[in-house]
Amino acid sequence: MTTLAKTGVRDTDLTAAELHAALERVWEPPSGFIGWFKNVFHKPISTRFIFAALGFFALGGVLALLMRLQLAMPENTLLSPDLYNQLFTVHGSTMMFLFAVPVMQAVGLYFVPLMVGTRNLAFPRLNTFGFFVYIIGGVLLWVALFLNIGPDTGWFSYVPLSGPEYSPGKRVDVWAQMITFTELSSLVAAVEIIVTVFKLRAPGMSLNRIPIFVWAQLVTSFMVIFAMPAVMLASAFLAMDRLVDTHFFNPAEGGDALLWQHLFWFFGHPEVYIIFIPATGIVSMLVQTFSRRPIVGYTAIVLSLIATAILGFGLWVHHMFATGLPQLGESFFTAASMLIAIPSGIQIFCWIATLWTGRLLVRTPLLFVAGFIFIFVLGGLTGVMQASVPIDLQVHDTFFVVAHFHYVLIGGAVFPLIGGLYYWFPKMTGRMMSESLGRVNFWIFFIGFNLTFFPMHQLGLAGMPRRVYTYLPQTGWGPLNFVSTIGAFVLSVAVIVFLLNAFVSYRTGALAGENPWGADSLDWSVPSPAPSYNFLYIPTVNSRTPLWTMEPAQPVVTGMRADILEVLVTELHDATPDHRHLLDGPSIWPFLTAVAFGIGVITAIFTAWGVTIGAVLCFITLAGWFWPAGQPIEDTAREAAPPLGERA
Amino acid sequence: MNLLERLQSLTERFAQSALETAGPQAERIAALWWLFFWVCTIIFVLVVAALVFALYRGRARSVEESSGPAVTLDSGREAGIHRKIFGLIVLTAIILFAFLLATEMTGRSLASLTSSGGVTIELTGYRWWWRARYLDPAPERIVVTANEIHIPVGKPVLINLYSRDVIHSLWVPELHGKRDLIPGHPNALWIQADRPGRYDGQCAEFCGQQHAHMRLIVIADPPDRFDAWLDAQRVTAQAPGDDTAKRGMEVFLTGSCALCHAIQGTDANGQVAPDLTHIASRATLAAGTLPNTPGHLAGWIVDPQHVKPGAAMPPNSLSAEDLQALLAYLKGLR
Amino acid sequence: MRAPTINTSAAFDVSELPPIKFGPHATIWWGVIGLLLIEGTMFAILAATYFYLKQNFTVWPPSGTPNPDLFAGSANMALLIASIWPMRIAHRAGLEERRRAVFVALAICSVIGFVSLALRFFEFRAMHIRWDFNAYGSVVWTMLGMHTAHVISSTLENLLITLLMFAGPVERKHFTDTNANAVYWYFVVLGWLPIYAILYFAPRLL
């Protein structure tokens, strides 16, 4: 390789103010209407992701309120069974596929680059593509609901009910293609996060110094990679059974109804941990910051995350105990399901020990952490109960399970998420959220949540199955359902208070400064809100809590170019600098590719030619995506290969 | 009354309950449940107490400035914390192992309930009702009924489970946990009732629009009453007693009813809807949705879509006389 | 806590580091590995589906369906394995940034891709069953179809890079693309091994 002359403008050539101006010029997102679609920078894209996911959360919540109104009294006629079935299907699908997984990944896409000390994600354009694919999938589902072709066979869409014979029409096809969109988006985000964590960490951030939130995102991303293909394949089989008469799930022609359940839950159970693990990552960060001490048991927590991820793939059959499996298989899955309590237990003990030995800064995020531990422990224990086959045979598919998974998903994921948003709001906006409104928010949320979901345990034991649009008065389920419905409205008040707080604080909140909580991770070393380029100089790291242990002469990385989109690539294991890497800049093609993909997949709801149409369109847009810009960037042009015909 | 009884008494308001058991299977599961319940409750209380104490203690030590680490780590102390956490994890593992053992023992005792030569019922799920056939080596002694099964008290009963369309799940909480009815995968469940009584069950796997109204009534009778019931069910339908009922039979046979329903001893032999040979002997209509009274029956016949939107039964526009005649006929099918 | 100060005097200078590196050094290489993990999982689940469905049949292939003919599939296997050689050349030439060599080798690979696709047409016929006949038909068509989709996409990628090497302004980063492209092609070829074995020999040997 030729020796490299120092090309371009380097940060060493500039004063800090000049460097700031230079970097702003390069990293500033494109403006204007078209520019919005060309944006490839992780903070704006993740912000959109978070907004969209919270929007879907609100929409899914409205459906929940409608369902709760319908169930408030026996034989209520507010909703027809057909509409109710669409609502609970779209509620579940929205919360799982359009809210919980995407929002956790979105927070990761926002904060992983900031926490590992780099300027963008590894594949900026891919990230934009993933965002638009997700939006298309979400809009598809919701437009379908408003057109009365919302899917109505449950978020789990069991065959044969969802098969061609018992679900004619296009409702289930909408569901199956929504899966294609959201899972593709999720896989894209997973690859982004893995490569960003592996290769773009600041010098000194060896694997054993990565913040636990980043570990959680990394582990989750690997789970996504191994879990999502199962459901994509299963939904493809289902779509083919419905569209081109294959027989994967048709028992009359050698297909198998249980094959669907195996494939679905091989994805579906890890899915729960895909939602939960990032949440525990948030909790670990919050516990560390607000206890003002390094977290107890960093290594144990990281190993717990990994163990949870691995065990998470060994439990899927516990969703199928009632299908009548051989006893030996049942015992194995019972044992595996109970075993997963151990890594969760380790984390909980470590958090409590950290709080116990810390000197607490009691702020809203910490309240959400405490609420999380309370609710999650309860939900976890009911989970242990269900791991036991005989108990599961009674509570399976009842409101007991509805209670259980809302405890682990709202308690286990939404509480940390809201806590995390209170925590990171200053970094995202530059302003603090109101502490007093925050406390009101927490207590309404906590009370409303328990009021809604605690009675459901009892309802399940009293024989109330899930997914019923009504029930007979003599069952005696009325009063508890009524209480639950009241709770749901209390809960929604809490969500409104949160939105209000965010809105008001965004405009009038106290200015935050760089590090209002005195936190330890690199995201808090930059101004609030973080500048477009994240770090003026790429930082270096000397411990697990870099801002707490920073030397007075802690070096920074210099020699990076200030005139192009350059990031520092480091070694996987110890993060020693390896090379400088030019990232792709803004482009319209990721958006167009998402549109092309969307056209193909949505057309495939109606005709198998959709696959061909989509493939051709995607080929064209991908060619546009990867084709070199006419005017190659200075540095690389000089170092480019000679034209064809000359000897290199 | 101790706490346990109070908790149990809470469940007695419910028509069906997994904890108010009526047979050995559900009883074993309930015993296991209470073991888990109490151990988990203790764990929960201890963890929350530790959390509250940690927050209280940490806050008492707090220094009100929001910057940076405030705790100096002492390696000896940290090692002590690690040891304590390790101890708690070992304790957790021991408890889980005990849970596993209890589960295994309960599983075995659930599987141990069998008998030979007892009653065998073939239960087939349809959207949204249940067909029950009491098997017998002699084909003419086979009994076919729907949505209500009778079982003898104190005797294990084998229920073979099939589905004709989508997946359903049999669940009579007072007697046993669930077992799915899966097309292409025959299943079986052993149940036994120890007390006479009516035990309500319900489909527990989402099966479409009327999943909510797919109930099954199980009536446990003392053995002699059960035998009498079974014998009565074996008899073909009673001939209509008076002219009105005769007219009703004609309406049934010549109208659309017989296309789907069967009444043994008549020409009605439809197989896609419940067998009505002994409809008047059953407690409910439309798979446990309505009490079996003439008024409800009339309403159901005329406009089933009002009661169970989406059900397979179409509305029937009968003249008032025809309807009254039909009701009179059906009322006689005891 | 000490305020985070920027200390450029104690700098960690990276100005001499190269602006591009290949193989596991490069982010794109890891991106492709991520993609291969996803695709590999997909193929593994597909294979599991094949054996799961097999349990529902007493004979396999189901009675009335002959074993798949070996010729087209085996020829394809041989061809794909042979294609590793020109792809190796393209791969190495890419690392050395030799534009013409990449062009020639990838052009050959593109041609091989199209021949493989032509053979694939006969492979579908060699299965002696339609996708809508029974679950066996469905799963073998899906396995073949899924791999075919990969051959198509990878061949088109080869073609695209071939055209780029011929016509486009070639930047150094495009050689990282040829690198990643080669890794992907190896996966397509090696992925065919188990699928070939299952489709053609599971009915004969199991």
PDB file of C-alpha atoms in Angstrom, chain A residues 153 166 286 474 543 593 619:
ATOM      1  CA  THR A 153     -56.601 -14.439  14.889  1.00  0.00           C
ATOM      2  CA  TYR A 166     -60.979 -20.663   8.514  1.00  0.00           C
ATOM      3  CA  LEU A 286     -29.890   3.871  36.384  1.00  0.00           C
ATOM      4  CA  GLN A 474     -73.216 -16.256  36.456  1.00  0.00           C
ATOM      5  CA  SER A 543     -12.382   1.930  33.268  1.00  0.00           C
ATOM      6  CA  THR A 593     -35.503   0.702  -1.318  1.00  0.00           C
ATOM      7  CA  PHE A 619     -32.670  -4.598  -7.390  1.00  0.00           C
TER       8      PHE A 619
END
